[in-house]
Amino acid sequence: NIPLLFLLCQSNFIHNLLLQCTISNSLNEKNNVCPTFEDYYTIKNNSNCWYDLGADYVAPEIIHHLGYPVQTYRVVTKDGYILTLFHMPNDGSRNPHAKKHPVYLQHGLVATCNNFLALQKDSLAFVLWDAGYDVWLGNYRGTYPSEEHVNLTTRDEKFWETSMDDVPLIDLPAIFHTILAHSKPDSKIIYIGHSLGTTFALMYASEFPNEAKSIIKMFVLLCPAYTLKNMISPYEVFAPFGNWVVTDNPEALPNVFKTPRKQQTL
């Protein structure tokens, strides 16, 4: 059996999100992030605001800026989507603690892999690299790092004719194949997912149990997402309108978040 580690979040989602995005103003840059809408009116000289590196840079720029190695891979899925995968190689040449175990980080809903880089060197991706792990950061189809296709563009309606099923059934196997192709023989992947990323992990393992046993060392599930009942969050109010938002403006919230077929089996 594959080990599962569940880490539950507190219900105050907005508060935790703000804490995760907080970055010290040590770079002496201009403020670009504030905790409240009101603070943005005086952002320039407001002591409540700060400079967030992640607000100005994409993932490889953040990683490089902080002095870590980074490589970019373009993973083409069997249905033509081009996924961007970032790799922080840890071969031991710069890190004496290198374990070389591949760790894959999967972000959640309406997010990108920047979620794992938001606290500068205290971010999960950097903490894992410093501990000796070979870190991989994924971005599933429809997110801005992965909005390419071999034949389509984001302006094509057909680009958005996908569902949440396609991430664990198509995207993850393609990503895992790429990771293992660039890892030492007999490597097994440690999968760390956040929110919707935990749902993807369980869907993948349910659909491909034998494959999961052979290539996944452990699933670590942060803030597992499975229901909106008893939720104290704006998401509970707006969730029923999700499909309407997608239909009206697919680029705002891709069809990948529509009710999946496989979800009924979990």
PDB file of C-alpha atoms in Angstrom:
ATOM      1  CA  ASN A   1       0.000   0.000   0.000  1.00  0.00           C
ATOM      2  CA  ILE A   2       1.107   3.574  -0.683  1.00  0.00           C
ATOM      3  CA  PRO A   3       1.482   5.658   2.506  1.00  0.00           C
ATOM      4  CA  LEU A   4      -0.940   8.559   2.829  1.00  0.00           C
ATOM      5  CA  LEU A   5      -0.311  11.592   4.999  1.00  0.00           C
ATOM      6  CA  PHE A   6      -3.238  13.988   5.526  1.00  0.00           C
ATOM      7  CA  LEU A   7      -2.586  17.506   6.837  1.00  0.00           C
ATOM      8  CA  LEU A   8      -5.799  19.409   7.563  1.00  0.00           C
ATOM      9  CA  CYS A   9      -6.104  23.191   7.281  1.00  0.00           C
ATOM     10  CA  GLN A  10      -7.941  25.584   9.547  1.00  0.00           C
ATOM     11  CA  SER A  11     -11.224  26.923   8.226  1.00  0.00           C
ATOM     12  CA  ASN A  12      -9.990  30.506   7.974  1.00  0.00           C
ATOM     13  CA  PHE A  13      -8.858  30.076   4.380  1.00  0.00           C
ATOM     14  CA  ILE A  14      -8.364  33.748   3.562  1.00  0.00           C
ATOM     15  CA  HIS A  15      -6.213  34.349   6.659  1.00  0.00           C
ATOM     16  CA  ASN A  16      -3.997  31.369   5.869  1.00  0.00           C
ATOM     17  CA  LEU A  17      -3.673  32.406   2.237  1.00  0.00           C
ATOM     18  CA  LEU A  18      -2.489  35.874   3.210  1.00  0.00           C
ATOM     19  CA  LEU A  19       0.072  34.401   5.574  1.00  0.00           C
ATOM     20  CA  GLN A  20       1.361  32.087   2.863  1.00  0.00           C
ATOM     21  CA  CYS A  21       1.790  34.956   0.422  1.00  0.00           C
ATOM     22  CA  THR A  22       3.610  37.221   2.894  1.00  0.00           C
ATOM     23  CA  ILE A  23       7.174  38.044   1.887  1.00  0.00           C
ATOM     24  CA  SER A  24       9.519  40.271   3.863  1.00  0.00           C
ATOM     25  CA  ASN A  25      10.512  43.623   2.441  1.00  0.00           C
ATOM     26  CA  SER A  26      14.190  42.782   2.675  1.00  0.00           C
ATOM     27  CA  LEU A  27      14.700  43.319  -1.061  1.00  0.00           C
ATOM     28  CA  ASN A  28      13.883  47.018  -0.606  1.00  0.00           C
ATOM     29  CA  GLU A  29      11.404  46.943  -3.490  1.00  0.00           C
ATOM     30  CA  LYS A  30       8.213  48.946  -3.772  1.00  0.00           C
ATOM     31  CA  ASN A  31       5.133  47.564  -2.035  1.00  0.00           C
ATOM     32  CA  ASN A  32       2.945  45.501  -4.327  1.00  0.00           C
ATOM     33  CA  VAL A  33       0.778  43.482  -1.903  1.00  0.00           C
ATOM     34  CA  CYS A  34      -1.575  44.544   0.911  1.00  0.00           C
ATOM     35  CA  PRO A  35      -3.729  42.560   3.366  1.00  0.00           C
ATOM     36  CA  THR A  36      -6.984  44.469   2.668  1.00  0.00           C
ATOM     37  CA  PHE A  37      -8.591  46.314  -0.232  1.00  0.00           C
ATOM     38  CA  GLU A  38      -8.549  49.521   1.802  1.00  0.00           C
ATOM     39  CA  ASP A  39      -4.777  49.326   2.256  1.00  0.00           C
ATOM     40  CA  TYR A  40      -4.232  49.385  -1.493  1.00  0.00           C
ATOM     41  CA  TYR A  41      -5.361  53.031  -1.639  1.00  0.00           C
ATOM     42  CA  THR A  42      -2.191  54.003   0.249  1.00  0.00           C
ATOM     43  CA  ILE A  43       0.027  51.109  -0.827  1.00  0.00           C
ATOM     44  CA  LYS A  44       3.046  53.287  -1.582  1.00  0.00           C
ATOM     45  CA  ASN A  45       3.647  54.385   2.017  1.00  0.00           C
ATOM     46  CA  ASN A  46       1.446  51.931   3.923  1.00  0.00           C
ATOM     47  CA  SER A  47       3.378  49.991   6.574  1.00  0.00           C
ATOM     48  CA  ASN A  48       0.784  47.195   6.393  1.00  0.00           C
ATOM     49  CA  CYS A  49       1.819  46.458   2.800  1.00  0.00           C
ATOM     50  CA  TRP A  50       4.941  44.676   1.590  1.00  0.00           C
ATOM     51  CA  TYR A  51       6.877  43.567  -1.467  1.00  0.00           C
ATOM     52  CA  ASP A  52       5.951  40.099  -2.750  1.00  0.00           C
ATOM     53  CA  LEU A  53       8.508  38.626  -5.126  1.00  0.00           C
ATOM     54  CA  GLY A  54       5.916  36.191  -6.404  1.00  0.00           C
ATOM     55  CA  ALA A  55       3.639  38.997  -7.594  1.00  0.00           C
ATOM     56  CA  ASP A  56       6.262  40.254 -10.056  1.00  0.00           C
ATOM     57  CA  TYR A  57       7.956  37.064 -11.240  1.00  0.00           C
ATOM     58  CA  VAL A  58       7.010  33.666 -12.655  1.00  0.00           C
ATOM     59  CA  ALA A  59       8.280  30.466 -11.038  1.00  0.00           C
ATOM     60  CA  PRO A  60      11.653  30.014 -12.802  1.00  0.00           C
ATOM     61  CA  GLU A  61      12.515  33.678 -12.227  1.00  0.00           C
ATOM     62  CA  ILE A  62      11.750  33.365  -8.504  1.00  0.00           C
ATOM     63  CA  ILE A  63      13.835  30.204  -8.211  1.00  0.00           C
ATOM     64  CA  HIS A  64      16.772  31.671 -10.134  1.00  0.00           C
ATOM     65  CA  HIS A  65      16.563  34.985  -8.254  1.00  0.00           C
ATOM     66  CA  LEU A  66      16.932  33.151  -4.945  1.00  0.00           C
ATOM     67  CA  GLY A  67      20.007  31.298  -6.170  1.00  0.00           C
ATOM     68  CA  TYR A  68      18.580  27.844  -6.841  1.00  0.00           C
ATOM     69  CA  PRO A  69      18.971  25.771 -10.029  1.00  0.00           C
ATOM     70  CA  VAL A  70      15.945  25.456 -12.284  1.00  0.00           C
ATOM     71  CA  GLN A  71      15.091  23.695 -15.528  1.00  0.00           C
ATOM     72  CA  THR A  72      11.925  23.963 -17.616  1.00  0.00           C
ATOM     73  CA  TYR A  73      10.294  20.991 -19.338  1.00  0.00           C
ATOM     74  CA  ARG A  74       7.395  21.030 -21.786  1.00  0.00           C
ATOM     75  CA  VAL A  75       5.325  17.878 -21.398  1.00  0.00           C
ATOM     76  CA  VAL A  76       3.018  17.020 -24.319  1.00  0.00           C
ATOM     77  CA  THR A  77      -0.005  14.933 -23.311  1.00  0.00           C
ATOM     78  CA  LYS A  78      -1.616  12.313 -25.528  1.00  0.00           C
ATOM     79  CA  ASP A  79      -4.468  14.744 -26.307  1.00  0.00           C
ATOM     80  CA  GLY A  80      -2.101  17.551 -27.299  1.00  0.00           C
ATOM     81  CA  TYR A  81      -1.934  19.800 -24.237  1.00  0.00           C
ATOM     82  CA  ILE A  82       1.507  21.222 -23.456  1.00  0.00           C
ATOM     83  CA  LEU A  83       2.217  21.307 -19.727  1.00  0.00           C
ATOM     84  CA  THR A  84       5.020  23.329 -18.161  1.00  0.00           C
ATOM     85  CA  LEU A  85       7.026  21.448 -15.563  1.00  0.00           C
ATOM     86  CA  PHE A  86       9.768  23.113 -13.507  1.00  0.00           C
ATOM     87  CA  HIS A  87      12.643  21.092 -12.076  1.00  0.00           C
ATOM     88  CA  MET A  88      15.002  22.075  -9.264  1.00  0.00           C
ATOM     89  CA  PRO A  89      17.759  19.472  -9.825  1.00  0.00           C
ATOM     90  CA  ASN A  90      19.590  18.235  -6.754  1.00  0.00           C
ATOM     91  CA  ASP A  91      22.490  16.066  -7.924  1.00  0.00           C
ATOM     92  CA  GLY A  92      24.710  16.711  -4.932  1.00  0.00           C
ATOM     93  CA  SER A  93      27.092  19.093  -6.691  1.00  0.00           C
ATOM     94  CA  ARG A  94      25.737  22.039  -4.697  1.00  0.00           C
ATOM     95  CA  ASN A  95      23.988  20.305  -1.834  1.00  0.00           C
ATOM     96  CA  PRO A  96      25.898  17.802   0.353  1.00  0.00           C
ATOM     97  CA  HIS A  97      22.564  16.580   1.765  1.00  0.00           C
ATOM     98  CA  ALA A  98      21.197  15.536  -1.629  1.00  0.00           C
ATOM     99  CA  LYS A  99      19.026  12.418  -1.390  1.00  0.00           C
ATOM    100  CA  LYS A 100      18.038  12.528  -5.065  1.00  0.00           C
ATOM    101  CA  HIS A 101      14.498  11.357  -4.297  1.00  0.00           C
ATOM    102  CA  PRO A 102      12.108  13.096  -6.745  1.00  0.00           C
ATOM    103  CA  VAL A 103       9.373  15.105  -5.030  1.00  0.00           C
ATOM    104  CA  TYR A 104       6.453  16.360  -7.118  1.00  0.00           C
ATOM    105  CA  LEU A 105       4.429  19.368  -5.891  1.00  0.00           C
ATOM    106  CA  GLN A 106       0.883  19.784  -7.247  1.00  0.00           C
ATOM    107  CA  HIS A 107      -1.016  23.003  -6.607  1.00  0.00           C
ATOM    108  CA  GLY A 108      -4.746  23.356  -6.025  1.00  0.00           C
ATOM    109  CA  LEU A 109      -7.735  25.188  -7.479  1.00  0.00           C
ATOM    110  CA  VAL A 110      -7.230  28.516  -9.311  1.00  0.00           C
ATOM    111  CA  ALA A 111      -3.506  28.471  -8.596  1.00  0.00           C
ATOM    112  CA  THR A 112      -0.091  27.603 -10.039  1.00  0.00           C
ATOM    113  CA  CYS A 113       3.111  26.153  -8.672  1.00  0.00           C
ATOM    114  CA  ASN A 114       3.953  29.668  -7.400  1.00  0.00           C
ATOM    115  CA  ASN A 115       1.988  28.633  -4.294  1.00  0.00           C
ATOM    116  CA  PHE A 116       5.001  26.547  -3.290  1.00  0.00           C
ATOM    117  CA  LEU A 117       7.410  29.478  -3.786  1.00  0.00           C
ATOM    118  CA  ALA A 118       5.541  32.280  -2.004  1.00  0.00           C
ATOM    119  CA  LEU A 119       7.624  32.466   1.170  1.00  0.00           C
ATOM    120  CA  GLN A 120      10.980  32.855  -0.565  1.00  0.00           C
ATOM    121  CA  LYS A 121      13.534  30.467   0.992  1.00  0.00           C
ATOM    122  CA  ASP A 122      11.017  29.397   3.638  1.00  0.00           C
ATOM    123  CA  SER A 123       8.718  28.042   0.902  1.00  0.00           C
ATOM    124  CA  LEU A 124       8.091  24.311   0.697  1.00  0.00           C
ATOM    125  CA  ALA A 125       9.958  23.901  -2.600  1.00  0.00           C
ATOM    126  CA  PHE A 126      13.144  25.471  -1.218  1.00  0.00           C
ATOM    127  CA  VAL A 127      12.891  23.715   2.151  1.00  0.00           C
ATOM    128  CA  LEU A 128      12.674  20.372   0.346  1.00  0.00           C
ATOM    129  CA  TRP A 129      15.611  21.209  -1.938  1.00  0.00           C
ATOM    130  CA  ASP A 130      17.718  22.294   1.038  1.00  0.00           C
ATOM    131  CA  ALA A 131      16.855  18.972   2.692  1.00  0.00           C
ATOM    132  CA  GLY A 132      18.287  17.140  -0.305  1.00  0.00           C
ATOM    133  CA  TYR A 133      15.253  16.330  -2.437  1.00  0.00           C
ATOM    134  CA  ASP A 134      14.998  16.612  -6.211  1.00  0.00           C
ATOM    135  CA  VAL A 135      12.046  19.001  -6.575  1.00  0.00           C
ATOM    136  CA  TRP A 136       9.537  19.116  -9.443  1.00  0.00           C
ATOM    137  CA  LEU A 137       6.732  21.687  -9.725  1.00  0.00           C
ATOM    138  CA  GLY A 138       3.721  20.976 -11.921  1.00  0.00           C
ATOM    139  CA  ASN A 139       1.053  23.120 -13.565  1.00  0.00           C
ATOM    140  CA  TYR A 140      -1.981  21.311 -14.936  1.00  0.00           C
ATOM    141  CA  ARG A 141      -3.753  22.190 -18.182  1.00  0.00           C
ATOM    142  CA  GLY A 142      -5.506  25.551 -18.400  1.00  0.00           C
ATOM    143  CA  THR A 143      -3.289  27.378 -15.884  1.00  0.00           C
ATOM    144  CA  TYR A 144      -1.251  30.219 -17.325  1.00  0.00           C
ATOM    145  CA  PRO A 145       2.058  28.269 -17.360  1.00  0.00           C
ATOM    146  CA  SER A 146       0.273  25.413 -19.202  1.00  0.00           C
ATOM    147  CA  GLU A 147      -2.117  27.080 -21.633  1.00  0.00           C
ATOM    148  CA  GLU A 148      -0.573  25.766 -24.856  1.00  0.00           C
ATOM    149  CA  HIS A 149      -1.696  23.014 -27.202  1.00  0.00           C
ATOM    150  CA  VAL A 150      -0.141  21.479 -30.297  1.00  0.00           C
ATOM    151  CA  ASN A 151      -3.113  22.554 -32.462  1.00  0.00           C
ATOM    152  CA  LEU A 152      -5.287  24.913 -30.392  1.00  0.00           C
ATOM    153  CA  THR A 153      -5.055  28.236 -28.591  1.00  0.00           C
ATOM    154  CA  THR A 154      -6.896  29.467 -25.509  1.00  0.00           C
ATOM    155  CA  ARG A 155      -9.220  31.379 -27.847  1.00  0.00           C
ATOM    156  CA  ASP A 156     -10.508  28.113 -29.269  1.00  0.00           C
ATOM    157  CA  GLU A 157     -13.555  26.766 -27.468  1.00  0.00           C
ATOM    158  CA  LYS A 158     -12.306  23.239 -28.053  1.00  0.00           C
ATOM    159  CA  PHE A 159      -9.249  24.004 -25.903  1.00  0.00           C
ATOM    160  CA  TRP A 160     -11.554  24.281 -22.895  1.00  0.00           C
ATOM    161  CA  GLU A 161     -13.575  21.150 -23.703  1.00  0.00           C
ATOM    162  CA  THR A 162     -11.900  19.197 -20.945  1.00  0.00           C
ATOM    163  CA  SER A 163     -12.777  18.145 -17.427  1.00  0.00           C
ATOM    164  CA  MET A 164     -11.127  17.575 -14.077  1.00  0.00           C
ATOM    165  CA  ASP A 165     -10.833  13.892 -15.000  1.00  0.00           C
ATOM    166  CA  ASP A 166      -8.214  14.691 -17.607  1.00  0.00           C
ATOM    167  CA  VAL A 167      -5.685  15.967 -15.074  1.00  0.00           C
ATOM    168  CA  PRO A 168      -5.249  12.703 -13.106  1.00  0.00           C
ATOM    169  CA  LEU A 169      -5.993  10.427 -16.067  1.00  0.00           C
ATOM    170  CA  ILE A 170      -3.859  12.167 -18.715  1.00  0.00           C
ATOM    171  CA  ASP A 171      -1.733  14.979 -17.281  1.00  0.00           C
ATOM    172  CA  LEU A 172      -0.314  13.224 -14.215  1.00  0.00           C
ATOM    173  CA  PRO A 173       0.839  10.052 -16.033  1.00  0.00           C
ATOM    174  CA  ALA A 174       2.620  12.221 -18.628  1.00  0.00           C
ATOM    175  CA  ILE A 175       4.244  14.316 -15.887  1.00  0.00           C
ATOM    176  CA  PHE A 176       5.310  11.247 -13.893  1.00  0.00           C
ATOM    177  CA  HIS A 177       6.841   9.677 -17.012  1.00  0.00           C
ATOM    178  CA  THR A 178       8.910  12.819 -17.569  1.00  0.00           C
ATOM    179  CA  ILE A 179      10.074  12.927 -13.944  1.00  0.00           C
ATOM    180  CA  LEU A 180      11.135   9.275 -13.944  1.00  0.00           C
ATOM    181  CA  ALA A 181      12.904   9.678 -17.292  1.00  0.00           C
ATOM    182  CA  HIS A 182      15.140  12.287 -15.634  1.00  0.00           C
ATOM    183  CA  SER A 183      15.618  10.476 -12.312  1.00  0.00           C
ATOM    184  CA  LYS A 184      17.953   7.693 -11.255  1.00  0.00           C
ATOM    185  CA  PRO A 185      16.837   4.112 -12.020  1.00  0.00           C
ATOM    186  CA  ASP A 186      14.268   2.584  -9.667  1.00  0.00           C
ATOM    187  CA  SER A 187      13.267   6.016  -8.331  1.00  0.00           C
ATOM    188  CA  LYS A 188       9.832   6.445  -6.797  1.00  0.00           C
ATOM    189  CA  ILE A 189       8.042   9.779  -6.663  1.00  0.00           C
ATOM    190  CA  ILE A 190       6.942  11.476  -3.453  1.00  0.00           C
ATOM    191  CA  TYR A 191       3.719  13.295  -4.386  1.00  0.00           C
ATOM    192  CA  ILE A 192       2.740  16.362  -2.340  1.00  0.00           C
ATOM    193  CA  GLY A 193      -0.614  17.859  -3.300  1.00  0.00           C
ATOM    194  CA  HIS A 194      -2.519  20.832  -1.942  1.00  0.00           C
ATOM    195  CA  SER A 195      -6.324  21.133  -1.985  1.00  0.00           C
ATOM    196  CA  LEU A 196      -7.500  20.056  -5.460  1.00  0.00           C
ATOM    197  CA  GLY A 197      -4.060  18.536  -5.923  1.00  0.00           C
ATOM    198  CA  THR A 198      -5.012  15.985  -3.256  1.00  0.00           C
ATOM    199  CA  THR A 199      -8.169  15.059  -5.155  1.00  0.00           C
ATOM    200  CA  PHE A 200      -6.089  14.501  -8.289  1.00  0.00           C
ATOM    201  CA  ALA A 201      -3.797  12.162  -6.351  1.00  0.00           C
ATOM    202  CA  LEU A 202      -6.683   9.996  -5.130  1.00  0.00           C
ATOM    203  CA  MET A 203      -8.317   9.928  -8.569  1.00  0.00           C
ATOM    204  CA  TYR A 204      -5.029   8.885 -10.182  1.00  0.00           C
ATOM    205  CA  ALA A 205      -4.407   6.130  -7.620  1.00  0.00           C
ATOM    206  CA  SER A 206      -8.011   4.884  -8.004  1.00  0.00           C
ATOM    207  CA  GLU A 207      -7.720   4.660 -11.785  1.00  0.00           C
ATOM    208  CA  PHE A 208      -4.156   3.319 -11.977  1.00  0.00           C
ATOM    209  CA  PRO A 209      -3.592   1.392  -8.707  1.00  0.00           C
ATOM    210  CA  ASN A 210      -0.838  -0.879 -10.038  1.00  0.00           C
ATOM    211  CA  GLU A 211       1.053   1.959 -11.684  1.00  0.00           C
ATOM    212  CA  ALA A 212       0.731   4.073  -8.550  1.00  0.00           C
ATOM    213  CA  LYS A 213       2.175   1.277  -6.401  1.00  0.00           C
ATOM    214  CA  SER A 214       5.136   0.894  -8.736  1.00  0.00           C
ATOM    215  CA  ILE A 215       6.139   4.555  -9.155  1.00  0.00           C
ATOM    216  CA  ILE A 216       4.730   6.476  -6.152  1.00  0.00           C
ATOM    217  CA  LYS A 217       6.592   6.225  -2.850  1.00  0.00           C
ATOM    218  CA  MET A 218       4.117   8.312  -0.843  1.00  0.00           C
ATOM    219  CA  PHE A 219       1.153  10.654  -1.205  1.00  0.00           C
ATOM    220  CA  VAL A 220       1.212  13.674   1.112  1.00  0.00           C
ATOM    221  CA  LEU A 221      -2.186  15.414   1.082  1.00  0.00           C
ATOM    222  CA  LEU A 222      -2.295  19.014   2.322  1.00  0.00           C
ATOM    223  CA  CYS A 223      -5.792  20.385   3.062  1.00  0.00           C
ATOM    224  CA  PRO A 224      -7.667  17.544   1.316  1.00  0.00           C
ATOM    225  CA  ALA A 225     -10.579  18.836  -0.785  1.00  0.00           C
ATOM    226  CA  TYR A 226     -13.664  16.699  -1.179  1.00  0.00           C
ATOM    227  CA  THR A 227     -16.823  18.627  -0.189  1.00  0.00           C
ATOM    228  CA  LEU A 228     -18.213  22.142   0.259  1.00  0.00           C
ATOM    229  CA  LYS A 229     -20.530  21.202   3.122  1.00  0.00           C
ATOM    230  CA  ASN A 230     -20.118  23.098   6.401  1.00  0.00           C
ATOM    231  CA  MET A 231     -17.586  25.395   4.766  1.00  0.00           C
ATOM    232  CA  ILE A 232     -17.095  28.925   6.122  1.00  0.00           C
ATOM    233  CA  SER A 233     -15.817  30.561   2.968  1.00  0.00           C
ATOM    234  CA  PRO A 234     -16.978  32.670  -0.011  1.00  0.00           C
ATOM    235  CA  TYR A 235     -16.424  29.568  -2.155  1.00  0.00           C
ATOM    236  CA  GLU A 236     -19.607  28.033  -0.730  1.00  0.00           C
ATOM    237  CA  VAL A 237     -21.614  31.017  -2.002  1.00  0.00           C
ATOM    238  CA  PHE A 238     -20.064  31.196  -5.475  1.00  0.00           C
ATOM    239  CA  ALA A 239     -19.551  27.485  -6.189  1.00  0.00           C
ATOM    240  CA  PRO A 240     -23.092  26.950  -7.629  1.00  0.00           C
ATOM    241  CA  PHE A 241     -22.326  29.602 -10.274  1.00  0.00           C
ATOM    242  CA  GLY A 242     -19.071  27.950 -11.373  1.00  0.00           C
ATOM    243  CA  ASN A 243     -20.377  26.412 -14.592  1.00  0.00           C
ATOM    244  CA  TRP A 244     -22.046  29.695 -15.563  1.00  0.00           C
ATOM    245  CA  VAL A 245     -18.755  31.553 -15.143  1.00  0.00           C
ATOM    246  CA  VAL A 246     -16.932  28.962 -17.227  1.00  0.00           C
ATOM    247  CA  THR A 247     -19.498  29.058 -20.029  1.00  0.00           C
ATOM    248  CA  ASP A 248     -19.501  32.852 -20.125  1.00  0.00           C
ATOM    249  CA  ASN A 249     -15.732  33.282 -19.885  1.00  0.00           C
ATOM    250  CA  PRO A 250     -13.794  30.014 -20.185  1.00  0.00           C
ATOM    251  CA  GLU A 251     -10.396  31.627 -19.663  1.00  0.00           C
ATOM    252  CA  ALA A 252     -11.514  32.961 -16.272  1.00  0.00           C
ATOM    253  CA  LEU A 253     -12.155  29.488 -14.867  1.00  0.00           C
ATOM    254  CA  PRO A 254     -11.353  26.554 -17.171  1.00  0.00           C
ATOM    255  CA  ASN A 255     -13.724  23.634 -17.673  1.00  0.00           C
ATOM    256  CA  VAL A 256     -11.201  21.526 -15.790  1.00  0.00           C
ATOM    257  CA  PHE A 257     -13.073  22.568 -12.634  1.00  0.00           C
ATOM    258  CA  LYS A 258     -16.483  21.305 -13.770  1.00  0.00           C
ATOM    259  CA  THR A 259     -17.976  18.293 -12.012  1.00  0.00           C
ATOM    260  CA  PRO A 260     -15.813  15.321 -13.013  1.00  0.00           C
ATOM    261  CA  ARG A 261     -17.067  11.925 -14.075  1.00  0.00           C
ATOM    262  CA  LYS A 262     -14.652   9.988 -11.870  1.00  0.00           C
ATOM    263  CA  GLN A 263     -15.520  12.009  -8.787  1.00  0.00           C
ATOM    264  CA  GLN A 264     -18.618   9.865  -8.417  1.00  0.00           C
ATOM    265  CA  THR A 265     -16.396   6.836  -7.727  1.00  0.00           C
ATOM    266  CA  LEU A 266     -14.405   8.397  -4.865  1.00  0.00           C
TER     267      LEU A 266
END
